[in-house]
Short mmCIF file of C-alpha atoms in Angstrom, two decimals:
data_model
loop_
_atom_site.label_atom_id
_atom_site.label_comp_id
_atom_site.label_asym_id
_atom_site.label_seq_id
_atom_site.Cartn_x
_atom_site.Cartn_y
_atom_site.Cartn_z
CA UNK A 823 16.43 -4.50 24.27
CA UNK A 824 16.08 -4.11 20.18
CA UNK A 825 13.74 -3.07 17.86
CA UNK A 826 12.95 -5.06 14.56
CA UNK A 827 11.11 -3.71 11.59
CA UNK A 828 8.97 -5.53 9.28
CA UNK A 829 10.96 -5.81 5.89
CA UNK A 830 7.84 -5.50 3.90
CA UNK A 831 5.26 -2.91 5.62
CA UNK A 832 7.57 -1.56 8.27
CA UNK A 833 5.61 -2.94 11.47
CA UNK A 834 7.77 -2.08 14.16
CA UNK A 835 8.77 -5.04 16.73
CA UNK A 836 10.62 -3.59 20.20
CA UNK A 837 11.46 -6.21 22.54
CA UNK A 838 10.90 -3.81 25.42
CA UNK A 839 7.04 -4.10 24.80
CA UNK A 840 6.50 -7.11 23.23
CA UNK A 841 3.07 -7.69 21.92
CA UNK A 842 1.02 -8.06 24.54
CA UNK A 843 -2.20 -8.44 22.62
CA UNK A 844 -0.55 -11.24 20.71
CA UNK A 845 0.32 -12.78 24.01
CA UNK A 846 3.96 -11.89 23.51
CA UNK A 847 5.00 -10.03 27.08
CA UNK A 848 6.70 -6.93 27.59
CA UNK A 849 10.32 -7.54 27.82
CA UNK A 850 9.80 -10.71 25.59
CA UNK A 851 13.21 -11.51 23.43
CA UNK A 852 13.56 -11.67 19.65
CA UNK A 853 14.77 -15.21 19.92
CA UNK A 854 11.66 -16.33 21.81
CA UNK A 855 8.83 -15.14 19.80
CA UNK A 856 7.48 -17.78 18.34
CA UNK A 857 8.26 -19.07 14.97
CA UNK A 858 4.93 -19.11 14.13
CA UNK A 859 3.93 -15.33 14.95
CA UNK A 860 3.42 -13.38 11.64
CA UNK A 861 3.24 -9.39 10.92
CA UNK A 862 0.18 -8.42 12.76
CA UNK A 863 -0.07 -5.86 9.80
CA UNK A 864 1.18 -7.55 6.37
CA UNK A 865 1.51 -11.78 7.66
CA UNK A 866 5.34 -11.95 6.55
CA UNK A 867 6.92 -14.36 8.80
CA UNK A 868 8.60 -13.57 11.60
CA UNK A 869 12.01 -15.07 9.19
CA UNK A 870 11.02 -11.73 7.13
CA UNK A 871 11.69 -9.44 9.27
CA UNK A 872 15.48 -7.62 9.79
CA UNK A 873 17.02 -6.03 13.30
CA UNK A 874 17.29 -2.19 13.12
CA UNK A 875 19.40 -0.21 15.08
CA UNK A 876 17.46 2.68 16.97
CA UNK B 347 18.10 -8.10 -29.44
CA UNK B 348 16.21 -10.96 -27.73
CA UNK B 349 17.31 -11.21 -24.28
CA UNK B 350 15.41 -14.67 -23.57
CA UNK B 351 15.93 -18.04 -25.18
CA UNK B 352 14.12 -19.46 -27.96
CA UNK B 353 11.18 -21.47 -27.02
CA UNK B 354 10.73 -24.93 -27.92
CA UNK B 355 7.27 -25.01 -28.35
CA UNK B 356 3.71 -23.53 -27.76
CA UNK B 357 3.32 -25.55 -24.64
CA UNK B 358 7.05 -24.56 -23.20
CA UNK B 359 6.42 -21.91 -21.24
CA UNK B 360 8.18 -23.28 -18.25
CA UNK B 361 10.79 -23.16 -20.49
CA UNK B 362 10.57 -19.51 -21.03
CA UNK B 363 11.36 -16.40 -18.06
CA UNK B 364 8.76 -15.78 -16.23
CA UNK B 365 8.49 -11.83 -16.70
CA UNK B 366 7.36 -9.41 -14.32
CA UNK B 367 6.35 -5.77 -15.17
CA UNK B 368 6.82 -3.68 -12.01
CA UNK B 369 9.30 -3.33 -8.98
CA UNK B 370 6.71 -2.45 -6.29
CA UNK B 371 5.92 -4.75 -3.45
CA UNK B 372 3.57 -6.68 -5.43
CA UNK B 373 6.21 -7.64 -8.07
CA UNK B 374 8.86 -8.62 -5.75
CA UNK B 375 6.96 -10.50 -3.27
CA UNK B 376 6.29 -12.93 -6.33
CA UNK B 377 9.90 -13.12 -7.13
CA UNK B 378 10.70 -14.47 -3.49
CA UNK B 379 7.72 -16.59 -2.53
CA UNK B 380 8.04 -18.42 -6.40
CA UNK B 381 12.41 -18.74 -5.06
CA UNK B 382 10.48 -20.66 -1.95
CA UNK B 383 9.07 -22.64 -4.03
CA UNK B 384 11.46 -23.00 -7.45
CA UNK B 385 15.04 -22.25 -7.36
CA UNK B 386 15.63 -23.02 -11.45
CA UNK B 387 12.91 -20.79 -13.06
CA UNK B 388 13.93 -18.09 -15.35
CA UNK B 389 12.78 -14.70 -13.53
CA UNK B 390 13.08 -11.52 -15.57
CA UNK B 391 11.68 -7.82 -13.90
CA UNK B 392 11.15 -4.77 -15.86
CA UNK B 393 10.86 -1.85 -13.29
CA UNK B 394 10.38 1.82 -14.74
CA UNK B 395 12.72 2.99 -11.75
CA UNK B 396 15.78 2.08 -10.08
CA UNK B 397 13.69 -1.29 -8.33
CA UNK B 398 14.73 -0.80 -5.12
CA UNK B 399 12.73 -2.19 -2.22
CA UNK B 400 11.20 -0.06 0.44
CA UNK B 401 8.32 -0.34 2.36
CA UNK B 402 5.68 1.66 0.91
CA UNK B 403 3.14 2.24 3.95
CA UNK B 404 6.65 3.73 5.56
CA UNK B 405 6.43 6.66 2.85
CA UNK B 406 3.35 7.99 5.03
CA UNK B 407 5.29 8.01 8.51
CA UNK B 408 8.75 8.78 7.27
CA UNK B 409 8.83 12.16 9.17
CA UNK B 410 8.06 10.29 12.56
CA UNK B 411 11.03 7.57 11.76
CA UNK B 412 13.36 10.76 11.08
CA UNK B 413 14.10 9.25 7.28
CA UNK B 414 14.66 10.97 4.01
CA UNK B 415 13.44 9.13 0.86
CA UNK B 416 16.92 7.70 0.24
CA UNK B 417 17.03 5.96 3.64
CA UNK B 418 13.42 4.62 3.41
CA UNK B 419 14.92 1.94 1.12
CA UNK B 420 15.29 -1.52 3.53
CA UNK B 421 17.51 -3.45 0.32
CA UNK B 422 19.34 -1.78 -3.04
CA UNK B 423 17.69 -3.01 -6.09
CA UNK B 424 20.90 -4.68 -6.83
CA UNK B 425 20.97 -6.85 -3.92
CA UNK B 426 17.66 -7.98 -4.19
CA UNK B 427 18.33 -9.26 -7.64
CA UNK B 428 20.99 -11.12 -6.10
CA UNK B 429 19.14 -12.53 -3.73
CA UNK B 430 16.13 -13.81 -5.76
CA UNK B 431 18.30 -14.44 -8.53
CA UNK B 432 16.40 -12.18 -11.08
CA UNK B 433 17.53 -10.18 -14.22
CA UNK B 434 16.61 -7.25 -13.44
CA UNK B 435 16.16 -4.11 -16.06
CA UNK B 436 15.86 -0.85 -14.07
CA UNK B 437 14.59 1.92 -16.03
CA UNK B 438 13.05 0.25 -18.63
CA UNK B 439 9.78 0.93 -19.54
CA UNK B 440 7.25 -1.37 -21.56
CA UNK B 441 6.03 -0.06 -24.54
CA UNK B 442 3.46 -2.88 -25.71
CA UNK B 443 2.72 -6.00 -25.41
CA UNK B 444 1.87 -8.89 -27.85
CA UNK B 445 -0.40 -11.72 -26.17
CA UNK B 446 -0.72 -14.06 -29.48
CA UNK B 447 3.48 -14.36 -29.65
CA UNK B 448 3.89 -13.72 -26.23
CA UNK B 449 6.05 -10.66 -26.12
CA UNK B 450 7.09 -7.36 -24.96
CA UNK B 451 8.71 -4.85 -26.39
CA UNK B 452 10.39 -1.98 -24.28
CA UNK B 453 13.30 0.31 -24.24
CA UNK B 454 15.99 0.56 -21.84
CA UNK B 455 17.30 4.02 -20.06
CA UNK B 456 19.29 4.53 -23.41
CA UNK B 457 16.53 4.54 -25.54
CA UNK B 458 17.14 1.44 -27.36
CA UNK B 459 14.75 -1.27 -27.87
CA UNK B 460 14.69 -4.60 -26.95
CA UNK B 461 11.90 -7.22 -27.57
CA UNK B 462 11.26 -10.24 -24.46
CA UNK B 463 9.82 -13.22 -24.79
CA UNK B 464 7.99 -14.88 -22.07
CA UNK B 465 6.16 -18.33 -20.94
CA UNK B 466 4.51 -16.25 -17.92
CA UNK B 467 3.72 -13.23 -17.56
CA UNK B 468 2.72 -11.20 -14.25
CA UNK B 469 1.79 -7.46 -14.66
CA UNK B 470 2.38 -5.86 -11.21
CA UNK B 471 1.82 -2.11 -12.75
CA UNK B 472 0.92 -0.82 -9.48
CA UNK B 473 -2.11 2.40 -9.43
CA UNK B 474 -1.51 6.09 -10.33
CA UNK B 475 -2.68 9.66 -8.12
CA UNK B 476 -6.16 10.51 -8.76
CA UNK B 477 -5.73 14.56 -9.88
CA UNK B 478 -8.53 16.41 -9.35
CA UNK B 479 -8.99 19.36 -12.59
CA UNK B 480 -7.84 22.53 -10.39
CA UNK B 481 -8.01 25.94 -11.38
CA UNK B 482 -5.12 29.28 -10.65
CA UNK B 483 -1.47 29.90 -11.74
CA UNK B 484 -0.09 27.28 -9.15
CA UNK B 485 -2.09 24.09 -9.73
CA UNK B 486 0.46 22.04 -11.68
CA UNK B 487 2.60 22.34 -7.72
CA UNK B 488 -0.22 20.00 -6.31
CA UNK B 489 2.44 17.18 -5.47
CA UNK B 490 0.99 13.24 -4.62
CA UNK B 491 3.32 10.74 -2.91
CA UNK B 492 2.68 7.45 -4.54
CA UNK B 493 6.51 6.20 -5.08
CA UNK B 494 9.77 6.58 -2.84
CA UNK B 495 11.31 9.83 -5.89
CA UNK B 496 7.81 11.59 -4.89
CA UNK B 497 8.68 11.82 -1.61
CA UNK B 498 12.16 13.20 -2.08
CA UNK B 499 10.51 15.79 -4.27
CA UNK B 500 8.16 16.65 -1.83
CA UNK B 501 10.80 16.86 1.43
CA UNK B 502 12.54 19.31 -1.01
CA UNK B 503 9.48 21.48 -1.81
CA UNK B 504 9.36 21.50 1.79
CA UNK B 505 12.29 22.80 2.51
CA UNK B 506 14.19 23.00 5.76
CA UNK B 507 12.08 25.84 7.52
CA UNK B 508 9.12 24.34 9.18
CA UNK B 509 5.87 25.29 7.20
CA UNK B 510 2.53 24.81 6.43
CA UNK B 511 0.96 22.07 4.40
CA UNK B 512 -2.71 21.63 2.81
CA UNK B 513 -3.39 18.11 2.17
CA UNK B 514 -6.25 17.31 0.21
CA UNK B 515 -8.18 14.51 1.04
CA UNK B 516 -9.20 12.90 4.92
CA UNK B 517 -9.05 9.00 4.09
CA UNK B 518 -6.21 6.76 5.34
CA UNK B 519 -3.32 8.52 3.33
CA UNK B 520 -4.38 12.05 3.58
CA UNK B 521 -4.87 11.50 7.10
CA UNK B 522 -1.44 9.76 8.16
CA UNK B 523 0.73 12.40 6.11
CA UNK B 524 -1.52 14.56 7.89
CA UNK B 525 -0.61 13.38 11.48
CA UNK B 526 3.22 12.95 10.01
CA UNK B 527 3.90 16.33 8.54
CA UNK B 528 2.28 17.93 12.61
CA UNK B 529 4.87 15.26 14.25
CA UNK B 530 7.40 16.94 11.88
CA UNK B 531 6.73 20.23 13.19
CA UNK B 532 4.75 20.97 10.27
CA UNK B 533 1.07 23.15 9.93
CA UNK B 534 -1.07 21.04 8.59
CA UNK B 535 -4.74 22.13 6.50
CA UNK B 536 -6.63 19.06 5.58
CA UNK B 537 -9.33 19.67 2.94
CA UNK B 538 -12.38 17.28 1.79
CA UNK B 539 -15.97 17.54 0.57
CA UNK B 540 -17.11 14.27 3.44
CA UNK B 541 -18.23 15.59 6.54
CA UNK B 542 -15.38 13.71 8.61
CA UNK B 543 -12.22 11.94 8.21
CA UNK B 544 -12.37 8.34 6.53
CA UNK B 545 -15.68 8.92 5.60
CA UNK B 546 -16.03 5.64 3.64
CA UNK B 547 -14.13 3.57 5.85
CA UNK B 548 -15.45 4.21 9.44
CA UNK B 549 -18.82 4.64 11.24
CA UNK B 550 -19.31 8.13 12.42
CA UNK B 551 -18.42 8.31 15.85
CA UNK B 552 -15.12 6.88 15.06
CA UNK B 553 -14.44 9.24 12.25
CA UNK B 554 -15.59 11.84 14.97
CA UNK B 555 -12.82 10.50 17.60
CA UNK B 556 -9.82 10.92 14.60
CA UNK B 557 -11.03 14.73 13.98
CA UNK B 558 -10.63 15.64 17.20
CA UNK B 559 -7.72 13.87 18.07
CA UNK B 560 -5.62 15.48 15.13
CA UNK B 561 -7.51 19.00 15.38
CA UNK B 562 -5.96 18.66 19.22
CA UNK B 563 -2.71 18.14 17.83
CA UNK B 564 -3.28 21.16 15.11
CA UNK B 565 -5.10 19.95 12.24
CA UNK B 566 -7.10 22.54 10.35
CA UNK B 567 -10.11 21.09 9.08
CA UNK B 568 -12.45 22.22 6.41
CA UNK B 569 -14.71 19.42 5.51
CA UNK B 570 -17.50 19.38 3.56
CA UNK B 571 -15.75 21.66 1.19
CA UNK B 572 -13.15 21.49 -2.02
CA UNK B 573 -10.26 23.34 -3.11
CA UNK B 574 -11.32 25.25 -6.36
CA UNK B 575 -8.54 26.89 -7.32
CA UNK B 576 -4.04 27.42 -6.07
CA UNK B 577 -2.16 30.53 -6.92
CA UNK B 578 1.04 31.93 -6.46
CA UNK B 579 1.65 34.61 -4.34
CA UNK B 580 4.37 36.60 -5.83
CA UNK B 581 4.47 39.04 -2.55
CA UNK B 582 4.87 35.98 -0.24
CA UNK B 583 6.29 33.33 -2.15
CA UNK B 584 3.47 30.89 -0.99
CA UNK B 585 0.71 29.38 -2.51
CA UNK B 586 -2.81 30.59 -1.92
CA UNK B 587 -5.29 27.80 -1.82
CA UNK B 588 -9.08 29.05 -2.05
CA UNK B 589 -12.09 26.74 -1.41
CA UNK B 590 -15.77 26.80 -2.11
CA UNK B 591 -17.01 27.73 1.11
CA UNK B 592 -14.92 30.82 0.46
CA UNK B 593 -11.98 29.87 2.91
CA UNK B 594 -8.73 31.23 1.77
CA UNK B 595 -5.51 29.55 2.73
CA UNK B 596 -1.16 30.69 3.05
CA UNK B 597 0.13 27.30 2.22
CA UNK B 598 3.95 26.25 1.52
CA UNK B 599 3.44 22.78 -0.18
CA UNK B 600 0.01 21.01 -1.44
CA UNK B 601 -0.48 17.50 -0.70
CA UNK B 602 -2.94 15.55 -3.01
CA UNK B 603 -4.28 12.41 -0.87
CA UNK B 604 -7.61 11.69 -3.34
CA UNK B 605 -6.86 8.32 -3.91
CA UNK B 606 -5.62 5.89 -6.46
CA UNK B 607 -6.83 4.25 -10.19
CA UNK B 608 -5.25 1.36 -11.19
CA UNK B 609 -2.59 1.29 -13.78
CA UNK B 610 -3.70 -0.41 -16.47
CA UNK B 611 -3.15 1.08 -19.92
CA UNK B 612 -0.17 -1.84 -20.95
CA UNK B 613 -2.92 -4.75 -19.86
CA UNK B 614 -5.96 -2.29 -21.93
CA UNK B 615 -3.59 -1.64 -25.18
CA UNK B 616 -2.82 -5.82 -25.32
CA UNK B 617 -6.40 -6.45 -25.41
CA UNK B 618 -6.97 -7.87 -21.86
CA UNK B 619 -10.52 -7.24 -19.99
CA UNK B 620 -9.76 -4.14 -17.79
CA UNK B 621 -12.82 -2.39 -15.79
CA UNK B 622 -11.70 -0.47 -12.52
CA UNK B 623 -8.40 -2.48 -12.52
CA UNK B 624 -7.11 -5.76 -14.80
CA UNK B 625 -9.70 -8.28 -14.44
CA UNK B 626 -8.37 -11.63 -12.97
CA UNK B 627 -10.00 -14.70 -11.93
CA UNK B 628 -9.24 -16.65 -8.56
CA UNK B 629 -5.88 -18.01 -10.07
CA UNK B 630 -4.89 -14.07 -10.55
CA UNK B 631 -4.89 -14.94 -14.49
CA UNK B 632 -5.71 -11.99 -16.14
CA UNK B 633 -8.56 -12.56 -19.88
CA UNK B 634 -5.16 -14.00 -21.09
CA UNK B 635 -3.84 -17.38 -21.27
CA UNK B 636 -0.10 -16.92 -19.70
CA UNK B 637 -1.01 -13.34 -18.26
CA UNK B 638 -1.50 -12.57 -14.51
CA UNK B 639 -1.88 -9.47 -12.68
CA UNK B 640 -2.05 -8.58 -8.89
CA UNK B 641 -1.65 -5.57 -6.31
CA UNK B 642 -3.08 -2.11 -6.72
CA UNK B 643 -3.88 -2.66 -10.96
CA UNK B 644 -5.80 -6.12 -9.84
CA UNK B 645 -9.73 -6.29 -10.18
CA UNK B 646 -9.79 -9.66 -8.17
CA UNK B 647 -12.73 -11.98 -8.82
CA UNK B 648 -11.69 -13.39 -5.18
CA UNK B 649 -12.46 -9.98 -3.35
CA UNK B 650 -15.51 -9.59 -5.48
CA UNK B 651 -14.54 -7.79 -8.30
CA UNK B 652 -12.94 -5.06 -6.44
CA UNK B 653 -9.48 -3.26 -6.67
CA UNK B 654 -7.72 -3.89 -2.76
CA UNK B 655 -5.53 -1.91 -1.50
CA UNK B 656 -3.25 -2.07 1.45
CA UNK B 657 -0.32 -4.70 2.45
CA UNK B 658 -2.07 -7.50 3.25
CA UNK B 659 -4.26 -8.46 0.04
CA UNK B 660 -1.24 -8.09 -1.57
CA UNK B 661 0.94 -10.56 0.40
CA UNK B 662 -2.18 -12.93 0.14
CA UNK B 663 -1.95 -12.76 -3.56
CA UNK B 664 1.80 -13.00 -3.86
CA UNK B 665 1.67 -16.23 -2.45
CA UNK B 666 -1.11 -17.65 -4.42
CA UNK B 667 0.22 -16.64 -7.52
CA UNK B 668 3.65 -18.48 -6.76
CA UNK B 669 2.06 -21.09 -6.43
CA UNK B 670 0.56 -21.40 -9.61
CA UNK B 671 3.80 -20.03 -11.01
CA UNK B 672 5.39 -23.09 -9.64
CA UNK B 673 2.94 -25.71 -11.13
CA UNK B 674 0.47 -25.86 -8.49
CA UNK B 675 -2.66 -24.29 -9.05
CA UNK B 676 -3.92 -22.52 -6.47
CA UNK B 677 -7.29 -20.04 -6.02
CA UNK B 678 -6.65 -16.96 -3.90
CA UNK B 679 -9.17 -16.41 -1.28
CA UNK B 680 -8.49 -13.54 0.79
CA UNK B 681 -8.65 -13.98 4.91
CA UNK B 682 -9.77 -11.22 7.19
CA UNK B 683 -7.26 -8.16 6.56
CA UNK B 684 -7.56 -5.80 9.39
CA UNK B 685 -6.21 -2.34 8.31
CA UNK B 686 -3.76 -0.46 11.00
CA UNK B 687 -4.60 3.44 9.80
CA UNK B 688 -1.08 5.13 10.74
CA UNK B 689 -1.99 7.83 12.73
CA UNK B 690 -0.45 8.55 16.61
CA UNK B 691 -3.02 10.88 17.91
CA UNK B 692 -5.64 7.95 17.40
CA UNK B 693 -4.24 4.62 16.35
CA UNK B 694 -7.22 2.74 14.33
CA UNK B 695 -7.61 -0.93 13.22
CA UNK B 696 -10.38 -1.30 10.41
CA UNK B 697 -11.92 -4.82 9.28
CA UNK B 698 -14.03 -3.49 6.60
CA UNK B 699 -17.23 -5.42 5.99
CA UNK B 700 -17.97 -6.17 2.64
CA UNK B 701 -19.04 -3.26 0.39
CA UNK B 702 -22.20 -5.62 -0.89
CA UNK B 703 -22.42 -6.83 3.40
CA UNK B 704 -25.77 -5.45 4.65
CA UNK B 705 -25.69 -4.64 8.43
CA UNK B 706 -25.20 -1.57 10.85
CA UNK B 707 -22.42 -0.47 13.43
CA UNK B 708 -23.23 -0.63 16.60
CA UNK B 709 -20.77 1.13 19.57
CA UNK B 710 -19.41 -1.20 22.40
CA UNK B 711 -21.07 0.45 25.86
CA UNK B 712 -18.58 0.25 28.54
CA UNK B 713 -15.49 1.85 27.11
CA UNK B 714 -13.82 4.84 29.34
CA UNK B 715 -14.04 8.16 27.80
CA UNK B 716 -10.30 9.06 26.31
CA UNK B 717 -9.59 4.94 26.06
CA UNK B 718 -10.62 4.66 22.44
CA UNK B 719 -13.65 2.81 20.98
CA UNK B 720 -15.05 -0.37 19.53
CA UNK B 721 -17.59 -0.70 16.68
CA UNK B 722 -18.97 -3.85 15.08
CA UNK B 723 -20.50 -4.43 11.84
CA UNK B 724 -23.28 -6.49 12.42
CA UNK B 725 -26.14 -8.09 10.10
CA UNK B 726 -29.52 -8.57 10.13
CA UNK B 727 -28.48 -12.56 11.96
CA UNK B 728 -26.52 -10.78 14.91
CA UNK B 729 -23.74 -11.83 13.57
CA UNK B 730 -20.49 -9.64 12.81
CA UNK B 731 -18.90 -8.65 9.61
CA UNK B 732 -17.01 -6.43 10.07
CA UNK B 733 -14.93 -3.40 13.44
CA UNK B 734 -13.05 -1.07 13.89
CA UNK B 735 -11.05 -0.65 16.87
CA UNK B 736 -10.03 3.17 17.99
CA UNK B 737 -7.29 4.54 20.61
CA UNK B 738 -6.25 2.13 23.63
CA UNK B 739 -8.63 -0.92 21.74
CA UNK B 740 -6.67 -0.78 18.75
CA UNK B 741 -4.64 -3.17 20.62
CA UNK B 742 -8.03 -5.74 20.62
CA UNK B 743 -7.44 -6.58 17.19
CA UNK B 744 -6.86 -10.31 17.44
CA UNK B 745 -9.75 -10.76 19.76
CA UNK B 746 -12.34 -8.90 17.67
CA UNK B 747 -10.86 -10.81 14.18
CA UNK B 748 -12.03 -14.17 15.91
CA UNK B 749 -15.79 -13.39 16.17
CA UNK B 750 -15.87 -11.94 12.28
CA UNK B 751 -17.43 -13.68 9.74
CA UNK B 752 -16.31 -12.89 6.58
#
């Protein structure tokens, strides 16, 4: 499981719990959220944001 | 030395950079939604620092993410430039600006001088610290964190020895470095004259739920009370803080957290309409033919001539303003923009109604005790303007945004 981080506000994105109020599942990959989900906290596309090691 | 070509005409000013003044969020989101939407325009940037990019609401949880200021930055300055394919001048600062022949003059890191002529011009000057007047030998060591250097200064004020902190002021920056510096082992003192935290921004019993939830994590509170004067203490080496209920406090490091006021002496100087930030109308143009302005030093006609801060209004107007840039004129109205107040102990999601919205919060029955609460801003219709979401219903956010009415 990774983490990705919002390039311009720093929302954090970990696979492990997805985004379950989104409708995104615990568990849910990278790859298959949805092209259309945004930054629940800033709206930059989900082509905005950048993989972080943790 | 000019650095731009000559203009053609009056009417060119495609033909002519598009300058922005500022590196901050504001200033480079324009560069890269315009490069979505125009890959030949002339971009020039002006920063008064290096210009690197960061994420600025990270500065206020940097101590949870185990970062120091240099590691906070997410791209090098350099890179960026790159990227966007900008001419970027780092440490260059503007020294005034002529509307009438459409030019800047500023001077570089080496003191010399340069005048810039643009078609467009975008001000993205960002807000300074509020300083409140403070009296005793020590009150020029009241730091604010407003950029990435202030936060390096302030980590090395700190030290390495965990200490204790005063931060003055309980809205949404005072209270995430609050809930920061006590995840960094820190003591924290928080200090302000409202009876609660986030006074302006949240009903009472939510304000309520975030004092207790940091005071059970170690927050010292004294609210409904100002710091009058901070001294040294020679003996101790620390600073002694001293209120006006007659409190006296052993700090380490003072944190000022009283808010912002829009930057907006270059835009004032030139001659443009200024009032609590540069004026703009719904197409972000500032009094000024060719002028625009957005992010912290915006008044925006769209958000009812008010100064917005946060993320979000700013991404809003980025994109907007590209647009124009780019030959399509386009009015910025501003969607819902839920807040997400950075603080563990109680994680909070504000939609604030509008400060002109008349209506009362009224408290969702039904929630378990310990699982957070929900309030609604509702008018005299029934219908709702505005929540704010506490604890476990922070995570509600999307449900709640779909009954709002703006």
């Amino acid at each position: 499981m990774k983490t990705y981080v919002c390039i311009v506000c720093g929302f954090v994105y970990d696979e492990a719990a997805g985004r379950p109020e989104d409708g995104i599942a615990p568990g849910t990959l990278w790859a298959d959220v949805p092209e259309s989900w945004a930054c629940p906290d800033c709206g930059v596309a989900k082509a905005d944001f950048e993989l972080v090691p943790v | 030395m000019s650095l731009s070509a000559t203009g053609t005409g009056s009417d060119a000013s495609q033909a002519l950079p598009l300058v922005i003044v500022g590196a901050g969020l504001a200033a480079w989101t324009v560069a890269r939604e315009l490069r979505k939407l125009d890959t030949q325009r002339s971009i020039v940037m002006l920063s008064g620092d290096s210009a690197d990019f960061y994420a600025k609401p990270t500065l206020s949880n940097a101590l949870a993410q185990k970062r120091s200021a240099a590691q906070l930055v997410t791209t090098p300055a350099a890179k960026m430039a790159e990227t966007l394919q900008v001419q970027l001048l780092p440490h260059t600062l503007v020294r005034s600006l002529d509307t009438a022949v459409r030019t800047l003059s500023c001077e570089d890191a080496t003191g010399q001088s340069h005048s810039l002529h643009y078609g467009d011009l975008v001000l993205a000057t960002g807000a300074d610290p509020i300083r409140l007047p403070m009296a005793g030998s020590a009150a020029a060591q009241v730091q604010s964190i407003n950029h990435l250097q202030d936060l390096g200064r302030f980590h090395e004020a700190l030290g390495a020895a965990p200490k204790t902190v005063l931060v003055i002021g309980a809205g949404l920056i005072g209270c995430e470095f609050a809930n920061d510096l006590l995840i960094g082992g820190y003591s924290v003192h928080v200090v302000d004259p409202s009876p609660r935290p986030l006074a302006l921004l949240l009903p009472a019993g939510a304000g309520e739920q975030l004092q207790d939830a940091l005071q059970a994590q170690g927050v010292v509170w004294h609210l409904g009370t100002t710091v009058q004067s901070l001294d040294a203490d020679a003996a101790s080496a620390r600073l002694q803080a001293t209120l006006a209920d007659g409190t006296s406090v052993q700090v380490d490091a003072v944190l000022s957290a009283v808010g912002l006021r829009a930057n907006t002496a270059l835009a004032s100087a030139a001659g443009i309409v200024c009032e609590r930030g540069i004026v703009v109308d719904a197409h972000l143009q500032t009094s000024v033919p060719h002028v625009y302005a957005l992010g912290d030093c915006a008044q925006y006609a769209s958000a009812g001539a008010r100064v917005l801060p946060y993320v979000m209004p700013i991404m809003n107007a980025a994109k907007a303003l590209a647009a124009t840039l780019a030959g399509q004129p386009t009015e910025l109205v501003f969607p819902l923009m839920p807040v997400a107040v950075k603080t563990p102990a109680l994680p909070i999601v504000v939609a604030a109604p509008h400060p002109a919205q008349s209506g009362q919060w009224t408290q969702d029955a039904g929630v378990e005790p310990g699982a957070g609460g929900v309030w609604r801003f509702v008018d005299e219709a029934g219908q709702q303007r505005g929540f704010v979401l506490t604890g476990k219903q922070s995570a509600r956010r999307m449900e709640l945004a779909k009954t709002t009415l703006l």
